[in-house]
A tleap script that builds the chain and sets N, CA, C and O, in Angstrom:
source leaprc.protein.ff14SB
mol = sequence {
  NASP ARG ASN LYS GLU SER ASP ALA GLU GLY
  THR PHE ASP VAL ASN GLU LEU LYS TRP GLY
  LEU LEU ASP ALA THR ASN TYR PHE GLY LEU
  ALA ASP VAL ILE ILE GLY SER ASP LEU THR
  TYR ASN SER SER THR TRP ARG GLU LEU SER
  GLN THR MET SER THR ILE LEU LYS PRO GLY
  GLY PHE VAL LEU TYR VAL ALA ALA GLY HIE
  THR GLY PHE ASN SER GLN GLY GLU MET ALA
  GLY PHE LEU ALA VAL ALA GLU ASN VAL GLY
  CILE
}
set mol.1.N position { 1.023 -0.834 -0.283 }
set mol.1.CA position { 0.126 -0.098 -0.207 }
set mol.1.C position { 0.469 1.194 0.310 }
set mol.1.O position { -0.211 2.209 0.456 }
set mol.2.N position { 2.069 0.854 0.636 }
set mol.2.CA position { 2.997 2.362 0.156 }
set mol.2.C position { 3.486 3.055 -1.065 }
set mol.2.O position { 3.830 4.202 -1.348 }
set mol.3.N position { 3.376 1.840 -1.718 }
set mol.3.CA position { 3.467 2.455 -3.272 }
set mol.3.C position { 2.262 3.300 -3.749 }
set mol.3.O position { 2.435 4.132 -4.640 }
set mol.4.N position { 1.200 3.138 -3.258 }
set mol.4.CA position { -0.063 3.985 -3.763 }
set mol.4.C position { -0.022 5.276 -3.167 }
set mol.4.O position { -0.695 6.221 -3.579 }
set mol.5.N position { 0.717 5.323 -2.255 }
set mol.5.CA position { 0.439 6.699 -1.623 }
set mol.5.C position { 1.096 7.932 -2.514 }
set mol.5.O position { 2.233 7.591 -2.839 }
set mol.6.N position { 0.753 9.302 -3.041 }
set mol.6.CA position { 1.127 10.190 -3.644 }
set mol.6.C position { 0.762 11.435 -3.083 }
set mol.6.O position { -0.314 11.805 -2.613 }
set mol.7.N position { 2.542 12.392 -3.296 }
set mol.7.CA position { 1.798 13.931 -3.107 }
set mol.7.C position { 1.310 14.622 -4.169 }
set mol.7.O position { 0.737 15.707 -4.065 }
set mol.8.N position { 1.536 13.970 -5.316 }
set mol.8.CA position { 1.183 14.871 -6.178 }
set mol.8.C position { -0.457 14.939 -6.858 }
set mol.8.O position { -1.348 14.093 -6.782 }
set mol.9.N position { -0.453 16.258 -7.521 }
set mol.9.CA position { -1.622 15.639 -8.297 }
set mol.9.C position { -2.171 14.505 -9.148 }
set mol.9.O position { -1.565 13.734 -9.892 }
set mol.10.N position { -3.661 14.604 -8.816 }
set mol.10.CA position { -3.995 13.538 -9.945 }
set mol.10.C position { -4.407 12.287 -8.974 }
set mol.10.O position { -4.708 12.608 -7.824 }
set mol.11.N position { -4.455 10.845 -9.320 }
set mol.11.CA position { -4.165 9.355 -8.621 }
set mol.11.C position { -3.394 8.584 -9.481 }
set mol.11.O position { -3.101 8.963 -10.615 }
set mol.12.N position { -3.056 7.543 -9.012 }
set mol.12.CA position { -2.775 6.470 -10.140 }
set mol.12.C position { -3.193 5.182 -8.785 }
set mol.12.O position { -3.626 5.278 -7.637 }
set mol.13.N position { -2.693 3.769 -9.876 }
set mol.13.CA position { -3.222 2.849 -8.864 }
set mol.13.C position { -2.054 1.735 -9.527 }
set mol.13.O position { -1.740 1.787 -10.717 }
set mol.14.N position { -1.411 0.625 -8.466 }
set mol.14.CA position { -0.939 -0.011 -8.709 }
set mol.14.C position { -1.462 -1.163 -8.264 }
set mol.14.O position { -1.761 -1.455 -7.106 }
set mol.15.N position { -1.639 -2.341 -10.066 }
set mol.15.CA position { -1.814 -3.537 -9.686 }
set mol.15.C position { -0.914 -4.757 -10.162 }
set mol.15.O position { 0.005 -4.592 -10.964 }
set mol.16.N position { -1.238 -5.988 -9.619 }
set mol.16.CA position { -0.675 -7.234 -10.680 }
set mol.16.C position { -1.339 -7.313 -11.750 }
set mol.16.O position { -2.320 -6.591 -11.926 }
set mol.17.N position { -1.016 -8.013 -12.463 }
set mol.17.CA position { -1.394 -8.378 -14.047 }
set mol.17.C position { -0.920 -9.412 -14.378 }
set mol.17.O position { 0.272 -9.546 -14.658 }
set mol.18.N position { -1.633 -10.175 -14.400 }
set mol.18.CA position { -1.207 -11.503 -15.081 }
set mol.18.C position { -1.520 -11.700 -16.508 }
set mol.18.O position { -2.667 -11.784 -16.945 }
set mol.19.N position { -0.234 -11.781 -17.350 }
set mol.19.CA position { -0.195 -11.706 -18.777 }
set mol.19.C position { -1.360 -12.166 -19.612 }
set mol.19.O position { -1.795 -13.294 -19.382 }
set mol.20.N position { -1.862 -11.511 -20.455 }
set mol.20.CA position { -3.009 -12.806 -21.216 }
set mol.20.C position { -4.201 -11.587 -21.479 }
set mol.20.O position { -4.334 -10.551 -20.827 }
set mol.21.N position { -4.916 -11.994 -22.500 }
set mol.21.CA position { -5.937 -10.943 -22.627 }
set mol.21.C position { -7.332 -11.172 -21.843 }
set mol.21.O position { -8.240 -10.349 -21.730 }
set mol.22.N position { -7.266 -13.013 -21.126 }
set mol.22.CA position { -8.248 -12.900 -19.911 }
set mol.22.C position { -8.678 -11.932 -19.623 }
set mol.22.O position { -9.578 -11.131 -19.877 }
set mol.23.N position { -6.970 -12.328 -18.356 }
set mol.23.CA position { -7.157 -10.840 -17.248 }
set mol.23.C position { -7.649 -9.398 -17.755 }
set mol.23.O position { -8.675 -8.768 -17.500 }
set mol.24.N position { -6.197 -9.015 -18.816 }
set mol.24.CA position { -6.464 -7.597 -19.701 }
set mol.24.C position { -7.471 -7.714 -19.750 }
set mol.24.O position { -7.670 -8.292 -18.682 }
set mol.25.N position { -8.677 -7.583 -20.336 }
set mol.25.CA position { -9.856 -7.017 -20.455 }
set mol.25.C position { -10.382 -6.555 -19.793 }
set mol.25.O position { -11.084 -5.590 -20.095 }
set mol.26.N position { -10.274 -7.102 -18.392 }
set mol.26.CA position { -10.756 -6.376 -17.050 }
set mol.26.C position { -9.980 -4.707 -16.970 }
set mol.26.O position { -10.605 -3.761 -16.490 }
set mol.27.N position { -8.911 -4.595 -17.380 }
set mol.27.CA position { -8.156 -2.975 -17.412 }
set mol.27.C position { -8.524 -2.501 -18.806 }
set mol.27.O position { -7.977 -1.418 -19.016 }
set mol.28.N position { -9.147 -2.854 -19.683 }
set mol.28.CA position { -9.192 -2.667 -21.080 }
set mol.28.C position { -9.592 -1.132 -21.252 }
set mol.28.O position { -10.774 -0.789 -21.233 }
set mol.29.N position { -8.575 -0.252 -21.416 }
set mol.29.CA position { -8.397 1.302 -22.102 }
set mol.29.C position { -7.862 1.568 -20.637 }
set mol.29.O position { -7.708 2.789 -20.642 }
set mol.30.N position { -7.612 1.258 -19.791 }
set mol.30.CA position { -7.497 1.964 -18.589 }
set mol.30.C position { -6.342 2.986 -18.351 }
set mol.30.O position { -6.610 4.040 -17.775 }
set mol.31.N position { -5.170 2.746 -18.735 }
set mol.31.CA position { -3.406 2.830 -18.091 }
set mol.31.C position { -2.996 4.053 -19.102 }
set mol.31.O position { -2.588 3.831 -20.242 }
set mol.32.N position { -3.114 5.060 -18.686 }
set mol.32.CA position { -2.376 6.052 -19.343 }
set mol.32.C position { -0.849 6.088 -19.506 }
set mol.32.O position { -0.151 6.640 -20.356 }
set mol.33.N position { -0.449 5.115 -18.127 }
set mol.33.CA position { 0.901 4.614 -18.963 }
set mol.33.C position { 1.860 3.641 -17.840 }
set mol.33.O position { 2.110 3.964 -16.679 }
set mol.34.N position { 2.136 2.859 -18.269 }
set mol.34.CA position { 2.792 1.126 -18.041 }
set mol.34.C position { 4.008 1.586 -17.741 }
set mol.34.O position { 4.686 2.419 -18.343 }
set mol.35.N position { 4.283 0.865 -16.572 }
set mol.35.CA position { 5.870 0.811 -16.637 }
set mol.35.C position { 6.381 -0.368 -15.892 }
set mol.35.O position { 6.296 -0.475 -14.669 }
set mol.36.N position { 6.794 -1.049 -16.503 }
set mol.36.CA position { 7.388 -2.052 -16.385 }
set mol.36.C position { 9.224 -2.046 -16.082 }
set mol.36.O position { 9.810 -1.028 -16.448 }
set mol.37.N position { 10.152 -3.297 -15.358 }
set mol.37.CA position { 10.871 -3.618 -15.209 }
set mol.37.C position { 11.524 -4.764 -15.667 }
set mol.37.O position { 10.953 -5.605 -14.972 }
set mol.38.N position { 12.415 -5.460 -16.431 }
set mol.38.CA position { 12.743 -6.747 -16.716 }
set mol.38.C position { 11.609 -7.959 -16.653 }
set mol.38.O position { 11.423 -8.850 -15.824 }
set mol.39.N position { 11.055 -7.673 -17.662 }
set mol.39.CA position { 9.874 -7.825 -17.999 }
set mol.39.C position { 10.368 -9.208 -19.336 }
set mol.39.O position { 9.783 -10.291 -19.310 }
set mol.40.N position { 11.706 -8.852 -20.609 }
set mol.40.CA position { 11.241 -9.542 -21.478 }
set mol.40.C position { 12.348 -10.639 -21.486 }
set mol.40.O position { 12.610 -11.201 -22.550 }
set mol.41.N position { 12.896 -10.909 -20.532 }
set mol.41.CA position { 14.077 -11.946 -20.747 }
set mol.41.C position { 13.573 -12.993 -21.302 }
set mol.41.O position { 14.453 -13.573 -21.939 }
set mol.42.N position { 12.432 -13.587 -21.373 }
set mol.42.CA position { 12.092 -14.944 -22.001 }
set mol.42.C position { 11.518 -14.506 -23.081 }
set mol.42.O position { 10.498 -13.819 -23.029 }
set mol.43.N position { 12.068 -14.829 -24.133 }
set mol.43.CA position { 11.190 -14.592 -25.443 }
set mol.43.C position { 9.629 -15.405 -25.570 }
set mol.43.O position { 8.731 -15.055 -26.337 }
set mol.44.N position { 9.588 -16.261 -24.864 }
set mol.44.CA position { 8.269 -17.023 -25.242 }
set mol.44.C position { 7.247 -16.141 -24.793 }
set mol.44.O position { 6.363 -15.981 -25.635 }
set mol.45.N position { 7.091 -15.507 -23.702 }
set mol.45.CA position { 6.420 -14.668 -23.250 }
set mol.45.C position { 6.023 -13.258 -23.614 }
set mol.45.O position { 5.391 -12.565 -22.818 }
set mol.46.N position { 6.376 -12.835 -24.776 }
set mol.46.CA position { 6.686 -11.944 -25.893 }
set mol.46.C position { 5.196 -11.349 -26.002 }
set mol.46.O position { 4.700 -10.242 -25.793 }
set mol.47.N position { 4.775 -12.438 -26.373 }
set mol.47.CA position { 3.369 -11.764 -27.155 }
set mol.47.C position { 2.502 -11.439 -25.929 }
set mol.47.O position { 2.429 -10.299 -25.471 }
set mol.48.N position { 1.954 -12.326 -25.502 }
set mol.48.CA position { 1.223 -11.642 -24.100 }
set mol.48.C position { 1.833 -11.050 -23.441 }
set mol.48.O position { 1.310 -10.632 -22.408 }
set mol.49.N position { 3.031 -10.782 -23.691 }
set mol.49.CA position { 3.408 -9.273 -22.591 }
set mol.49.C position { 2.636 -8.141 -23.901 }
set mol.49.O position { 2.147 -7.032 -23.688 }
set mol.50.N position { 2.707 -8.630 -24.802 }
set mol.50.CA position { 2.730 -6.929 -26.028 }
set mol.50.C position { 1.285 -7.219 -25.768 }
set mol.50.O position { 0.860 -6.247 -25.143 }
set mol.51.N position { 0.355 -8.065 -25.943 }
set mol.51.CA position { -0.949 -8.129 -25.835 }
set mol.51.C position { -2.050 -7.600 -25.168 }
set mol.51.O position { -3.203 -7.287 -25.468 }
set mol.52.N position { -1.046 -7.594 -23.740 }
set mol.52.CA position { -1.919 -7.014 -22.948 }
set mol.52.C position { -1.392 -5.930 -22.278 }
set mol.52.O position { -2.062 -5.472 -21.353 }
set mol.53.N position { -0.333 -5.422 -22.549 }
set mol.53.CA position { -0.193 -3.957 -23.118 }
set mol.53.C position { -0.737 -3.487 -23.745 }
set mol.53.O position { -1.264 -2.451 -23.338 }
set mol.54.N position { -0.926 -3.818 -24.829 }
set mol.54.CA position { -1.616 -3.191 -25.816 }
set mol.54.C position { -3.215 -2.771 -25.545 }
set mol.54.O position { -3.835 -1.749 -25.839 }
set mol.55.N position { -3.704 -4.273 -24.705 }
set mol.55.CA position { -4.993 -3.940 -24.720 }
set mol.55.C position { -5.378 -2.808 -23.688 }
set mol.55.O position { -6.273 -2.049 -24.061 }
set mol.56.N position { -4.787 -2.574 -22.356 }
set mol.56.CA position { -5.413 -2.642 -21.326 }
set mol.56.C position { -4.304 -0.516 -21.502 }
set mol.56.O position { -4.887 0.450 -21.010 }
set mol.57.N position { -3.328 -0.367 -21.987 }
set mol.57.CA position { -3.436 1.212 -22.642 }
set mol.57.C position { -4.304 1.750 -23.430 }
set mol.57.O position { -4.994 1.241 -24.314 }
set mol.58.N position { -4.176 3.521 -22.805 }
set mol.58.CA position { -5.452 4.372 -23.686 }
set mol.58.C position { -4.564 4.455 -24.922 }
set mol.58.O position { -3.404 4.090 -25.112 }
set mol.59.N position { -5.521 5.086 -25.753 }
set mol.59.CA position { -4.845 5.544 -26.911 }
set mol.59.C position { -3.865 6.531 -26.292 }
set mol.59.O position { -4.121 6.866 -25.136 }
set mol.60.N position { -2.661 7.112 -26.937 }
set mol.60.CA position { -2.494 7.537 -26.824 }
set mol.60.C position { -0.901 7.718 -25.426 }
set mol.60.O position { 0.044 8.486 -25.244 }
set mol.61.N position { -1.282 6.895 -24.997 }
set mol.61.CA position { -0.573 6.385 -23.527 }
set mol.61.C position { 0.826 5.955 -23.565 }
set mol.61.O position { 1.384 6.177 -24.639 }
set mol.62.N position { 1.434 5.470 -22.777 }
set mol.62.CA position { 3.171 4.728 -23.195 }
set mol.62.C position { 3.427 4.291 -22.307 }
set mol.62.O position { 2.791 4.393 -21.258 }
set mol.63.N position { 4.976 3.352 -22.574 }
set mol.63.CA position { 5.094 2.090 -21.942 }
set mol.63.C position { 7.215 2.783 -21.525 }
set mol.63.O position { 8.191 3.239 -22.120 }
set mol.64.N position { 6.828 2.438 -20.344 }
set mol.64.CA position { 8.071 3.022 -20.085 }
set mol.64.C position { 8.923 1.745 -19.241 }
set mol.64.O position { 8.892 1.522 -18.031 }
set mol.65.N position { 9.752 0.936 -20.403 }
set mol.65.CA position { 9.803 -0.108 -19.849 }
set mol.65.C position { 11.597 0.175 -19.487 }
set mol.65.O position { 12.257 0.794 -20.322 }
set mol.66.N position { 12.438 -0.466 -17.860 }
set mol.66.CA position { 13.758 -0.259 -17.936 }
set mol.66.C position { 13.811 -1.691 -18.269 }
set mol.66.O position { 12.843 -2.377 -18.595 }
set mol.67.N position { 15.477 -2.219 -18.114 }
set mol.67.CA position { 16.475 -3.529 -18.411 }
set mol.67.C position { 17.278 -3.335 -18.352 }
set mol.67.O position { 17.790 -2.580 -19.179 }
set mol.68.N position { 18.066 -3.934 -17.212 }
set mol.68.CA position { 19.307 -3.632 -16.563 }
set mol.68.C position { 20.383 -4.866 -17.154 }
set mol.68.O position { 21.585 -4.998 -16.925 }
set mol.69.N position { 19.488 -5.685 -17.979 }
set mol.69.CA position { 19.592 -7.263 -18.647 }
set mol.69.C position { 20.359 -7.676 -17.497 }
set mol.69.O position { 20.739 -7.194 -16.431 }
set mol.70.N position { 20.445 -8.920 -18.232 }
set mol.70.CA position { 21.196 -10.284 -17.654 }
set mol.70.C position { 22.020 -11.257 -17.523 }
set mol.70.O position { 21.754 -11.669 -18.652 }
set mol.71.N position { 22.714 -11.930 -17.192 }
set mol.71.CA position { 24.243 -12.376 -17.356 }
set mol.71.C position { 23.822 -13.613 -18.406 }
set mol.71.O position { 23.079 -14.595 -18.401 }
set mol.72.N position { 24.490 -13.139 -19.049 }
set mol.72.CA position { 24.281 -14.839 -20.774 }
set mol.72.C position { 22.730 -13.696 -21.275 }
set mol.72.O position { 21.847 -14.537 -21.104 }
set mol.73.N position { 22.274 -12.920 -21.557 }
set mol.73.CA position { 21.939 -12.643 -22.103 }
set mol.73.C position { 22.235 -10.768 -23.471 }
set mol.73.O position { 22.893 -9.796 -23.101 }
set mol.74.N position { 21.677 -10.847 -24.577 }
set mol.74.CA position { 21.723 -10.230 -25.251 }
set mol.74.C position { 20.906 -8.879 -25.266 }
set mol.74.O position { 19.996 -8.722 -26.079 }
set mol.75.N position { 21.273 -7.847 -24.291 }
set mol.75.CA position { 20.583 -6.892 -23.611 }
set mol.75.C position { 19.951 -6.541 -25.190 }
set mol.75.O position { 19.024 -7.189 -25.675 }
set mol.76.N position { 20.587 -5.475 -25.839 }
set mol.76.CA position { 20.077 -5.229 -27.386 }
set mol.76.C position { 19.474 -6.332 -27.914 }
set mol.76.O position { 18.249 -6.258 -28.003 }
set mol.77.N position { 19.755 -6.868 -28.113 }
set mol.77.CA position { 18.861 -8.075 -28.886 }
set mol.77.C position { 17.486 -8.880 -28.452 }
set mol.77.O position { 16.736 -9.540 -29.171 }
set mol.78.N position { 17.414 -8.641 -27.213 }
set mol.78.CA position { 16.394 -8.908 -26.179 }
set mol.78.C position { 15.486 -7.938 -26.546 }
set mol.78.O position { 14.388 -8.232 -27.018 }
set mol.79.N position { 15.951 -6.512 -26.321 }
set mol.79.CA position { 14.775 -5.413 -26.834 }
set mol.79.C position { 14.696 -5.215 -28.077 }
set mol.79.O position { 13.679 -4.785 -28.620 }
set mol.80.N position { 15.533 -5.444 -28.546 }
set mol.80.CA position { 15.206 -5.557 -30.071 }
set mol.80.C position { 14.130 -6.715 -30.482 }
set mol.80.O position { 13.054 -6.460 -31.024 }
set mol.81.N position { 14.528 -7.870 -30.182 }
set mol.81.CA position { 12.976 -8.477 -30.564 }
set mol.81.C position { 12.045 -8.615 -29.794 }
set mol.81.O position { 11.101 -9.307 -30.175 }
set mol.82.N position { 11.992 -7.707 -27.820 }
set mol.82.CA position { 10.761 -7.447 -28.467 }
set mol.82.C position { 10.296 -6.701 -28.737 }
set mol.82.O position { 9.090 -6.682 -28.488 }
set mol.83.N position { 10.764 -5.829 -29.269 }
set mol.83.CA position { 9.866 -4.557 -29.324 }
set mol.83.C position { 9.546 -4.860 -31.177 }
set mol.83.O position { 8.767 -4.250 -31.910 }
set mol.84.N position { 10.174 -5.642 -31.404 }
set mol.84.CA position { 9.646 -6.390 -32.965 }
set mol.84.C position { 8.535 -7.279 -33.207 }
set mol.84.O position { 7.893 -7.634 -34.195 }
set mol.85.N position { 8.528 -7.523 -31.931 }
set mol.85.CA position { 7.137 -8.351 -31.337 }
set mol.85.C position { 5.502 -7.153 -31.031 }
set mol.85.O position { 4.290 -7.325 -31.153 }
set mol.86.N position { 6.176 -6.268 -30.702 }
set mol.86.CA position { 4.872 -5.018 -29.891 }
set mol.86.C position { 4.708 -4.383 -30.800 }
set mol.86.O position { 3.607 -3.855 -30.958 }
set mol.87.N position { 5.673 -4.212 -31.670 }
set mol.87.CA position { 5.054 -3.478 -32.855 }
set mol.87.C position { 4.381 -4.145 -33.588 }
set mol.87.O position { 3.609 -3.308 -34.056 }
set mol.88.N position { 4.043 -5.432 -34.180 }
set mol.88.CA position { 3.657 -6.589 -34.596 }
set mol.88.C position { 1.398 -6.558 -33.807 }
set mol.88.O position { 0.329 -6.705 -34.400 }
set mol.89.N position { 1.752 -6.295 -32.325 }
set mol.89.CA position { 0.770 -6.532 -32.111 }
set mol.89.C position { -0.515 -4.488 -31.642 }
set mol.89.O position { -1.525 -4.105 -31.052 }
set mol.90.N position { 0.836 -3.908 -32.627 }
set mol.90.CA position { -0.363 -2.770 -32.438 }
set mol.90.C position { 0.374 -1.588 -31.217 }
set mol.90.O position { -0.166 -0.567 -30.789 }
set mol.91.N position { 1.840 -2.165 -30.842 }
set mol.91.CA position { 1.988 -1.184 -29.525 }
set mol.91.C position { 2.483 -0.559 -30.285 }
set mol.91.O position { 2.941 0.541 -29.978 }
savepdb mol mol.pdb
quit
């Protein structure tokens, strides 16, 4: 609950969300901003992650994503691969 406190104007919600359209449809078009970190290390999840982001993101919204990299992974290749999938689903 500490993460939900804010002194800034406006409001925000922090929600745990399972990737996939079934859960994401409950949040259809609600997010102005999606913030994520270290989500793309497993390429088998890229399509579900992209579809989830596409479903909950409002038109004109954006995704802020941070990837620090992982031992044994090519961070640039990982990001390029994810971006290709994300663009394919319309993000």
